[in-house]
PDB file of C-alpha atoms in Angstrom:
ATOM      1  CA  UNK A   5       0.000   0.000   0.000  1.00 52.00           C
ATOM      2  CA  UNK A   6       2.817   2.213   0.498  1.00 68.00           C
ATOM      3  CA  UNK A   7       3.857   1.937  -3.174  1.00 64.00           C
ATOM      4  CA  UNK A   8       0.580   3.069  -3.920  1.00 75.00           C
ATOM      5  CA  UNK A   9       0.210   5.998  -2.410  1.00 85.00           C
ATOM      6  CA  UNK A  10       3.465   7.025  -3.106  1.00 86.00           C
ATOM      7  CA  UNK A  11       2.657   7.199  -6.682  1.00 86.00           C
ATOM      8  CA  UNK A  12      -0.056   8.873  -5.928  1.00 88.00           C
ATOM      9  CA  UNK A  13       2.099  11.731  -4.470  1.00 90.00           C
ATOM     10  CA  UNK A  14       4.083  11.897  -7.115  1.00 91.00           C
ATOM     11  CA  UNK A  15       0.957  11.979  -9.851  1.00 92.00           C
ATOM     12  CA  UNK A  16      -0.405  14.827  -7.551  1.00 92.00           C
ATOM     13  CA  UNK A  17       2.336  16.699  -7.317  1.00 93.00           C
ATOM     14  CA  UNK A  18       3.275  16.589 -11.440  1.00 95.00           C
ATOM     15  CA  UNK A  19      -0.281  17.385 -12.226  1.00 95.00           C
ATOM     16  CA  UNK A  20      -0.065  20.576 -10.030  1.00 95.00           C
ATOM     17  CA  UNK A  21       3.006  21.386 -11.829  1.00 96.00           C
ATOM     18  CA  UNK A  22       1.753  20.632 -14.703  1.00 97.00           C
ATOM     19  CA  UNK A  23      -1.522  22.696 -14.451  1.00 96.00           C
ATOM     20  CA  UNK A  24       0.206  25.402 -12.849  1.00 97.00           C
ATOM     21  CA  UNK A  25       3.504  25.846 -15.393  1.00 97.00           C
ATOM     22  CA  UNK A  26       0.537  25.144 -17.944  1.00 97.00           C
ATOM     23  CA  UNK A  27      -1.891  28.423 -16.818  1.00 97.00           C
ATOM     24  CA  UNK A  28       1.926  30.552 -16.691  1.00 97.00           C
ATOM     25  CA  UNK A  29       2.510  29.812 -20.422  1.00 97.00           C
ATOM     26  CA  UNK A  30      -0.755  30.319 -21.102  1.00 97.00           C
ATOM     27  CA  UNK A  31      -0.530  34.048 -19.372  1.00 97.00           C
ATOM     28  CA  UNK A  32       2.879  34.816 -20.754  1.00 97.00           C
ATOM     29  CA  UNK A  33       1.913  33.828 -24.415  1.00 97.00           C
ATOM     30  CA  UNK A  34      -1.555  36.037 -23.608  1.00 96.00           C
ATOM     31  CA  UNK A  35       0.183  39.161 -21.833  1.00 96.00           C
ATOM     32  CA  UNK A  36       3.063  38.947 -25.334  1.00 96.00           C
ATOM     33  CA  UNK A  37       0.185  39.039 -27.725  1.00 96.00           C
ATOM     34  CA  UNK A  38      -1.376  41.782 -25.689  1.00 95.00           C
ATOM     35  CA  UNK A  39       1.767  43.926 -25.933  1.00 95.00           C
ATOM     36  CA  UNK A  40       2.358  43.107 -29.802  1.00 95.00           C
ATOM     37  CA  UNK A  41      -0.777  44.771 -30.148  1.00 94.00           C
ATOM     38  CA  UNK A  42      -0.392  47.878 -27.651  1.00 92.00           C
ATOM     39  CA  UNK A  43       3.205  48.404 -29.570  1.00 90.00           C
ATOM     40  CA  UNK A  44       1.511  48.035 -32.936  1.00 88.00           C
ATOM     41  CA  UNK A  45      -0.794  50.774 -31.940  1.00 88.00           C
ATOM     42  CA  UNK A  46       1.442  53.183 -30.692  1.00 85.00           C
ATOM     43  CA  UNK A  47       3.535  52.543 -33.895  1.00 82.00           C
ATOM     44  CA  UNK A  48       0.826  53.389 -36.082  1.00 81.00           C
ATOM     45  CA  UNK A  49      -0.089  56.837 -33.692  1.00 81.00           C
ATOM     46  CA  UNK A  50       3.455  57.362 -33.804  1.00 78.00           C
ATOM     47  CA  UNK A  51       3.837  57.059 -37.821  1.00 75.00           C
ATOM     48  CA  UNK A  52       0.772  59.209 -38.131  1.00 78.00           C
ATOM     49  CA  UNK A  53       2.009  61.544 -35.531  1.00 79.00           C
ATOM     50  CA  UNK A  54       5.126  62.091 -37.250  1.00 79.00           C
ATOM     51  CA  UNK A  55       3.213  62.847 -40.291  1.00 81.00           C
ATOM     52  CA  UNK A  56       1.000  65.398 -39.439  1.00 82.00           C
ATOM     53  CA  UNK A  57       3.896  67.187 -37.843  1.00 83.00           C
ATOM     54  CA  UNK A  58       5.929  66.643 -41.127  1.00 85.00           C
ATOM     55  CA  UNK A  59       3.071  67.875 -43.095  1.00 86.00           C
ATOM     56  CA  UNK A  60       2.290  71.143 -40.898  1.00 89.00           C
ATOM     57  CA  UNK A  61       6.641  71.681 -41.311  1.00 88.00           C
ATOM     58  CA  UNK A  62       5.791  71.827 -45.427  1.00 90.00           C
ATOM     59  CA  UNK A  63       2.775  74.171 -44.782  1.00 89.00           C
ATOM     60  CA  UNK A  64       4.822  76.869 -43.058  1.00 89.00           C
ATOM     61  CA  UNK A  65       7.873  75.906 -45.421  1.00 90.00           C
ATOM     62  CA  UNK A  66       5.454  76.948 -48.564  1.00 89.00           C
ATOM     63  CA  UNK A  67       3.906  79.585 -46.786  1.00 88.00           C
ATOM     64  CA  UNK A  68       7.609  81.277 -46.250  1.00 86.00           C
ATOM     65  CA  UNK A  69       8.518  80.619 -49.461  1.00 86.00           C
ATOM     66  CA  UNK A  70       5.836  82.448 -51.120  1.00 83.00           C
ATOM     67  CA  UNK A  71       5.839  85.224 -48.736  1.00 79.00           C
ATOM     68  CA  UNK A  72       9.402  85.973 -49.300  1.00 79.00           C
ATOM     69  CA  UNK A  73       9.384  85.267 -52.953  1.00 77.00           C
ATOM     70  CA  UNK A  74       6.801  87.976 -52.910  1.00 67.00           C
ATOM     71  CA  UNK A  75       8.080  91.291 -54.392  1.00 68.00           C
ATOM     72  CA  UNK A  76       7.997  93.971 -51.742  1.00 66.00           C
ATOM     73  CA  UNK A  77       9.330  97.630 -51.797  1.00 68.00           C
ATOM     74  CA  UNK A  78      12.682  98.435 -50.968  1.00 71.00           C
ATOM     75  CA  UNK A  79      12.924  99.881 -47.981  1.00 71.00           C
ATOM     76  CA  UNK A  80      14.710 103.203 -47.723  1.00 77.00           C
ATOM     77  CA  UNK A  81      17.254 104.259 -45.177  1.00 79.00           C
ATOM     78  CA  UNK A  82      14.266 107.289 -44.504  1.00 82.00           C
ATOM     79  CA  UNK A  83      11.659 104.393 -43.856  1.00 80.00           C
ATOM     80  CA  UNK A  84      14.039 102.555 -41.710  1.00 79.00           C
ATOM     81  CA  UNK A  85      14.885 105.872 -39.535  1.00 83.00           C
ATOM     82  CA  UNK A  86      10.939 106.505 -39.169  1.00 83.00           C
ATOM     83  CA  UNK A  87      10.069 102.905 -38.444  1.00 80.00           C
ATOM     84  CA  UNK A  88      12.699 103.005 -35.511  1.00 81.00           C
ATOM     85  CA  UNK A  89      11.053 106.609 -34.460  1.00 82.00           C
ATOM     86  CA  UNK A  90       8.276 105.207 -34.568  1.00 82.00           C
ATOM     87  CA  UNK A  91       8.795 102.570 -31.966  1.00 78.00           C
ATOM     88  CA  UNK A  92      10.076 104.943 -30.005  1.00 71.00           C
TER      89      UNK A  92
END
């Protein structure tokens, strides 16, 4: 009888350790497909983040560009001196 219940020590114990090591895979392999999918996410906010701030940098790029292609009057070392008097 002692053989007996020996082995059934032995099958309780591996099937704990079985269940339990079973239910930790189970949570790692859950909690790594949970963060592939948060990092996924961010990556795309992040891509389209970056773009929106790369297309706002064009905007004010064109805008410039036009604005200082823009022919303007010279400005006269009179207009200068009343701009400055002016101010003050």
């Amino acid at each position: 009888m002692n053989l007996h219940h020996k082995a059934l020590r032995h099958f309780i114990s591996a099937s704990v350790i079985v269940l339990t090591s079973s239910f930790l895979i189970y949570e790692l392999i859950a909690s790594d497909r949970a963060m592939n999918a948060y990092m996924r996410y961010i990556m795309e906010r992040a891509d389209s983040s970056f773009l929106y701030d790369k297309y706002q940098n064009q905007s004010i790029a064109a805008h410039l560009m036009r604005t200082f292609e823009a022919p303007g009057d010279p400005v006269t070392a009179e207009k200068r001196r009343a701009r400055v008097l002016r101010r003050l």
